[in-house]
PDB file of C-alpha atoms in Angstrom:
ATOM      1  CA  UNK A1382       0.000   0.000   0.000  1.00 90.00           C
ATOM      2  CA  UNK A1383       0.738   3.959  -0.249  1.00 94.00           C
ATOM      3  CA  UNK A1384       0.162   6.306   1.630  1.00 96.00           C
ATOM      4  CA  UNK A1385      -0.113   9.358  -0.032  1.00 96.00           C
ATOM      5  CA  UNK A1386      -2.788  12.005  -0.287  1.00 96.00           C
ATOM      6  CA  UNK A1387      -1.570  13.981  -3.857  1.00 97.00           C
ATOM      7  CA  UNK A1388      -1.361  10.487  -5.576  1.00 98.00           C
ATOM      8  CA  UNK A1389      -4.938   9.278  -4.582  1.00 98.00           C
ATOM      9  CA  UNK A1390      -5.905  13.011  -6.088  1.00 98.00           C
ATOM     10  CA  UNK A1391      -4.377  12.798  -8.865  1.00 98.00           C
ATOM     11  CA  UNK A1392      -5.401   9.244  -9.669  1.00 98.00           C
ATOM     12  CA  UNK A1393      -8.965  10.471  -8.597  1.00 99.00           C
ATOM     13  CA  UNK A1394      -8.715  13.156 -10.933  1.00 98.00           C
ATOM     14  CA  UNK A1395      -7.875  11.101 -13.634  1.00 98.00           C
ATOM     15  CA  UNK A1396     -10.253   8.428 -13.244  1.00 98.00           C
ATOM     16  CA  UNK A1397     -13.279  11.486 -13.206  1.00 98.00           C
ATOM     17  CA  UNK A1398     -11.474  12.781 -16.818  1.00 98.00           C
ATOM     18  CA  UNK A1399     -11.658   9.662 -18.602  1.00 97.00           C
ATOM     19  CA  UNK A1400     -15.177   9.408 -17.524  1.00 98.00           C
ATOM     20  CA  UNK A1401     -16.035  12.596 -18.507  1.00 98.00           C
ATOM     21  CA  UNK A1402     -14.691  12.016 -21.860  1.00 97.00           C
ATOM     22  CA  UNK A1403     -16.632   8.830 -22.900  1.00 96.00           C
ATOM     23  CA  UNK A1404     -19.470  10.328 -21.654  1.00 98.00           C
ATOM     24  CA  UNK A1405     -18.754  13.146 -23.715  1.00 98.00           C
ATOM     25  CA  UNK A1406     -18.399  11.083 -26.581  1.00 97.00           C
ATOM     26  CA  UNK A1407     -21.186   8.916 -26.045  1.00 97.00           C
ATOM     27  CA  UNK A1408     -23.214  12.117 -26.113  1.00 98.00           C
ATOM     28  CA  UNK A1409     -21.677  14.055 -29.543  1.00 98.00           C
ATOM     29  CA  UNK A1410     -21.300  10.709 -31.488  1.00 97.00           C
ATOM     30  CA  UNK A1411     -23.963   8.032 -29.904  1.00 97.00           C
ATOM     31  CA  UNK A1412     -23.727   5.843 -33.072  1.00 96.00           C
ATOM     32  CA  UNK A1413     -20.192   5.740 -33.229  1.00 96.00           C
ATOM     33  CA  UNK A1414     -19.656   4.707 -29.771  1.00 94.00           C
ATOM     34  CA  UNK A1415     -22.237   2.316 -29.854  1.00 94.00           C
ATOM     35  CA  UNK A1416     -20.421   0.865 -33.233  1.00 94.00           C
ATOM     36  CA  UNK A1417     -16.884   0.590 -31.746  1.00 90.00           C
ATOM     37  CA  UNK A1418     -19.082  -1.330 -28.516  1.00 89.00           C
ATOM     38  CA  UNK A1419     -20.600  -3.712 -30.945  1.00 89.00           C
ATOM     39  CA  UNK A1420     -23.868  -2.132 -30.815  1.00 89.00           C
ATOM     40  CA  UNK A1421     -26.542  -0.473 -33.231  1.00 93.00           C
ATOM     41  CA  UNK A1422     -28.700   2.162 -32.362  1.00 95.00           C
ATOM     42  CA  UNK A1423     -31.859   1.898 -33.931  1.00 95.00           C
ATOM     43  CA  UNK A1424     -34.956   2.679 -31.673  1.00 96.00           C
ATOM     44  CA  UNK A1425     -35.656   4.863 -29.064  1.00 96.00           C
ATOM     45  CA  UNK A1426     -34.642   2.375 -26.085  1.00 96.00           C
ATOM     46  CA  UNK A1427     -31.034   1.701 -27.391  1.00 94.00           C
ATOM     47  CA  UNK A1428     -30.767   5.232 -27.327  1.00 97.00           C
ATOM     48  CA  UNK A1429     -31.943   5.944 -23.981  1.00 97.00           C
ATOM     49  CA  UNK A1430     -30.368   2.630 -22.708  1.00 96.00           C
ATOM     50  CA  UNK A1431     -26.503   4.127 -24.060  1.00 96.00           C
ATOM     51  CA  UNK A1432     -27.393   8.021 -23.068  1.00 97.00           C
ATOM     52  CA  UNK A1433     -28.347   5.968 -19.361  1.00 97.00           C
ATOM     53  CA  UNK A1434     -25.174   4.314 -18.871  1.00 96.00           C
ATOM     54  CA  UNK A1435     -22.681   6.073 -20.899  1.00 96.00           C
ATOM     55  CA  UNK A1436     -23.694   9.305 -19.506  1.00 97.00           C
ATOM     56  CA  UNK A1437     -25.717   9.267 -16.625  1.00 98.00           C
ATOM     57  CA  UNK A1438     -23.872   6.751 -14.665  1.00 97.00           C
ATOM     58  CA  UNK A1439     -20.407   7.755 -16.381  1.00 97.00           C
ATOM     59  CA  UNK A1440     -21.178  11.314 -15.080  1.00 98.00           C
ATOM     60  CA  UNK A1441     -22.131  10.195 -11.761  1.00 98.00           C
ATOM     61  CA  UNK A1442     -19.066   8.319 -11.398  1.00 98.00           C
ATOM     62  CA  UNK A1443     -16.926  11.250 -12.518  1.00 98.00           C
ATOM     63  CA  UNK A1444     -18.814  13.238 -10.023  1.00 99.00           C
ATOM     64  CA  UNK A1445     -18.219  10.726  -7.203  1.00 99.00           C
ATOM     65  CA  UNK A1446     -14.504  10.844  -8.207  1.00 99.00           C
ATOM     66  CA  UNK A1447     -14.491  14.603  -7.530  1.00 99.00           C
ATOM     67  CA  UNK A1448     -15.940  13.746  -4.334  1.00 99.00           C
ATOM     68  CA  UNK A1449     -13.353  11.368  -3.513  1.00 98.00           C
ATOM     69  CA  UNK A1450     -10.578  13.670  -4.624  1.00 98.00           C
ATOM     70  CA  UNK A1451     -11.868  16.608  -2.774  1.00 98.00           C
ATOM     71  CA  UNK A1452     -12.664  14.298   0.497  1.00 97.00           C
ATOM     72  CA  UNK A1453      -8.911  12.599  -0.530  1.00 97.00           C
ATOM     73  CA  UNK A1454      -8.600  12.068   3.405  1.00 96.00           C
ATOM     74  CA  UNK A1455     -11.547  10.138   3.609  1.00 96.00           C
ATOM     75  CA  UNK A1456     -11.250   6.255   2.115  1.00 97.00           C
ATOM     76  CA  UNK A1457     -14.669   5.679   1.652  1.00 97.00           C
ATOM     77  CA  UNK A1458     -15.258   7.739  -1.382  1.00 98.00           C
ATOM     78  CA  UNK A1459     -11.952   6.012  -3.565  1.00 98.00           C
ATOM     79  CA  UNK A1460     -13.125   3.106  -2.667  1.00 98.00           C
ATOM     80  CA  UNK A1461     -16.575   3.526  -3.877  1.00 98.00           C
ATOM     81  CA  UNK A1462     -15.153   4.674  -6.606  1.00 99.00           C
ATOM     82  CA  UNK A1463     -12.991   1.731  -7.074  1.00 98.00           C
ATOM     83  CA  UNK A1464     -15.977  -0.503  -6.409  1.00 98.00           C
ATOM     84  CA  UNK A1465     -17.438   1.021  -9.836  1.00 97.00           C
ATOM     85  CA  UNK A1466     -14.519   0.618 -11.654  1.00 98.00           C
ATOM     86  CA  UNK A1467     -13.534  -2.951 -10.800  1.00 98.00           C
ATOM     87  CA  UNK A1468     -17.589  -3.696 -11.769  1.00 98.00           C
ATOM     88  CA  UNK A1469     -17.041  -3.387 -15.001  1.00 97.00           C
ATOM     89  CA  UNK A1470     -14.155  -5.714 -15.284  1.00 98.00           C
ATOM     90  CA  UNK A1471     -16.317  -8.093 -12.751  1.00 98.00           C
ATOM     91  CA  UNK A1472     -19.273  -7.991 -15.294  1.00 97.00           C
ATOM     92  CA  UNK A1473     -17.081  -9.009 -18.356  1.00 97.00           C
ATOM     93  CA  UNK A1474     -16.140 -11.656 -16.209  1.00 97.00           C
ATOM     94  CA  UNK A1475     -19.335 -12.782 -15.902  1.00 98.00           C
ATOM     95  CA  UNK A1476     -19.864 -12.618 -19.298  1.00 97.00           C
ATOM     96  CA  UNK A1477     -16.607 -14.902 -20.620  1.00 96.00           C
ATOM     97  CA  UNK A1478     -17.631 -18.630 -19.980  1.00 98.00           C
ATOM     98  CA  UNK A1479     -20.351 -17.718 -22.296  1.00 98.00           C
ATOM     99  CA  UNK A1480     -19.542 -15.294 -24.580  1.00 96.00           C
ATOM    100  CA  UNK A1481     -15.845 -14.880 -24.557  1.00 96.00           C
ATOM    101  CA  UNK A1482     -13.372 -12.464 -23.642  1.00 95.00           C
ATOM    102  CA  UNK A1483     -13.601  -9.099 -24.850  1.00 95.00           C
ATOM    103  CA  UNK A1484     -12.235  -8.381 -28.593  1.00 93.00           C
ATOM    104  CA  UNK A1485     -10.497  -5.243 -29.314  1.00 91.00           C
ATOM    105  CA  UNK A1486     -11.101  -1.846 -27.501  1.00 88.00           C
ATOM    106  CA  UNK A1487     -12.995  -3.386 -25.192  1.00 92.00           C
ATOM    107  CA  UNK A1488     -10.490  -5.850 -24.112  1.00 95.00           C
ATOM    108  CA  UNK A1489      -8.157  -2.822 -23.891  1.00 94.00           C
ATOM    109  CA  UNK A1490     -10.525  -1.166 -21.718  1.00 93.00           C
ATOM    110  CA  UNK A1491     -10.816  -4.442 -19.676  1.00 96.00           C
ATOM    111  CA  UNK A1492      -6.922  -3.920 -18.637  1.00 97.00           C
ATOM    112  CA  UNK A1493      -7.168  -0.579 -18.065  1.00 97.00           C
ATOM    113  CA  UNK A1494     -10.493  -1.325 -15.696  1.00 97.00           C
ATOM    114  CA  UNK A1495      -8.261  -3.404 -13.915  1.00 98.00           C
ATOM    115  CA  UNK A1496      -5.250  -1.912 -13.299  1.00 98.00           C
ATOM    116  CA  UNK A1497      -6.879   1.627 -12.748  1.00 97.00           C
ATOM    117  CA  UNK A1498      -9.392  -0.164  -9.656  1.00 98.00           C
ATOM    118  CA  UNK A1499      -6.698  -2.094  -8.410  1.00 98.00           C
ATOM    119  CA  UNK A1500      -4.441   1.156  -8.444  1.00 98.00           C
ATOM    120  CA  UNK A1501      -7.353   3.600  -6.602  1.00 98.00           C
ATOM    121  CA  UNK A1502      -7.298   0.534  -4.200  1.00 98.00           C
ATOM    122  CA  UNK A1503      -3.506   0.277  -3.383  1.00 98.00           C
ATOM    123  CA  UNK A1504      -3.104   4.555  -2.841  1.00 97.00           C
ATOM    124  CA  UNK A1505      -4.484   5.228   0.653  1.00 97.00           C
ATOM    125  CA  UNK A1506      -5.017   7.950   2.371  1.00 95.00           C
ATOM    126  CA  UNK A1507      -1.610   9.678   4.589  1.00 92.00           C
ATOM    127  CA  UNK A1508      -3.738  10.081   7.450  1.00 82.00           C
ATOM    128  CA  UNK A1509      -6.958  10.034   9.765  1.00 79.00           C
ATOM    129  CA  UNK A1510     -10.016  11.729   7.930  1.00 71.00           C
ATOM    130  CA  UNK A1511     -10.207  15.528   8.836  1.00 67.00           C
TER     131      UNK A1511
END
């Protein structure tokens, strides 16, 4: 583990950027991303469905890693945080007997899922919460 407050920050503020981006993307170019995700838009649900997840929920979770960055002495917020970023590499999981592993991009973004909730898990906080 580390211990150290400007690390968790900036991982924090990373983690809410890259959210903020696909959600950004998923809102200029909703076709596109659904393409590149295997998906095609072509009624008013799968529409609403990506706008739900790859927006609303990637917002929220950008806005819960401001949270976390601004309460940085606090654990609980990362590690909610981390808890949404490790689901995602949980659900493709859950997914692989089945289906398979995750092709392309996606299996990119599995790695990154990983590594990224493993690393907001391993940078602690440097003290007691103020």
């Amino acid at each position: 583990m580390i211990k150290s407050d400007t690390t968790r920050q900036i991982f924090f503020g990373i983690t809410a950027a890259v959210f903020l981006a696909i959600a950004a993307r998923a809102w200029l170019a909703p076709e596109k991303m659904a393409a590149g995700l295997g998906y095609t838009l072509r009624a008013p649900n799968g529409y609403s469905e990506l706008f739900a997840v790859y927006i609303g929920i990637w917002v929220a979770t950008a806005a819960l890693a401001l949270v976390a960055a601004y309460k940085v002495k606090d654990a609980l917020p990362g590690d909610l945080l981390a808890m949404f970023v490790l689901a995602q590499p949980a659900g493709r999981l859950l997914a692989l007997p089945e289906w398979g592993p995750p092709q392309g991009t996606l299996f990119v973004m599995f790695i990154i899922e990983v590594v990224g909730g493993l690393a907001l898990l391993l940078v602690r906080p440097s003290g007691p919460p103020r």
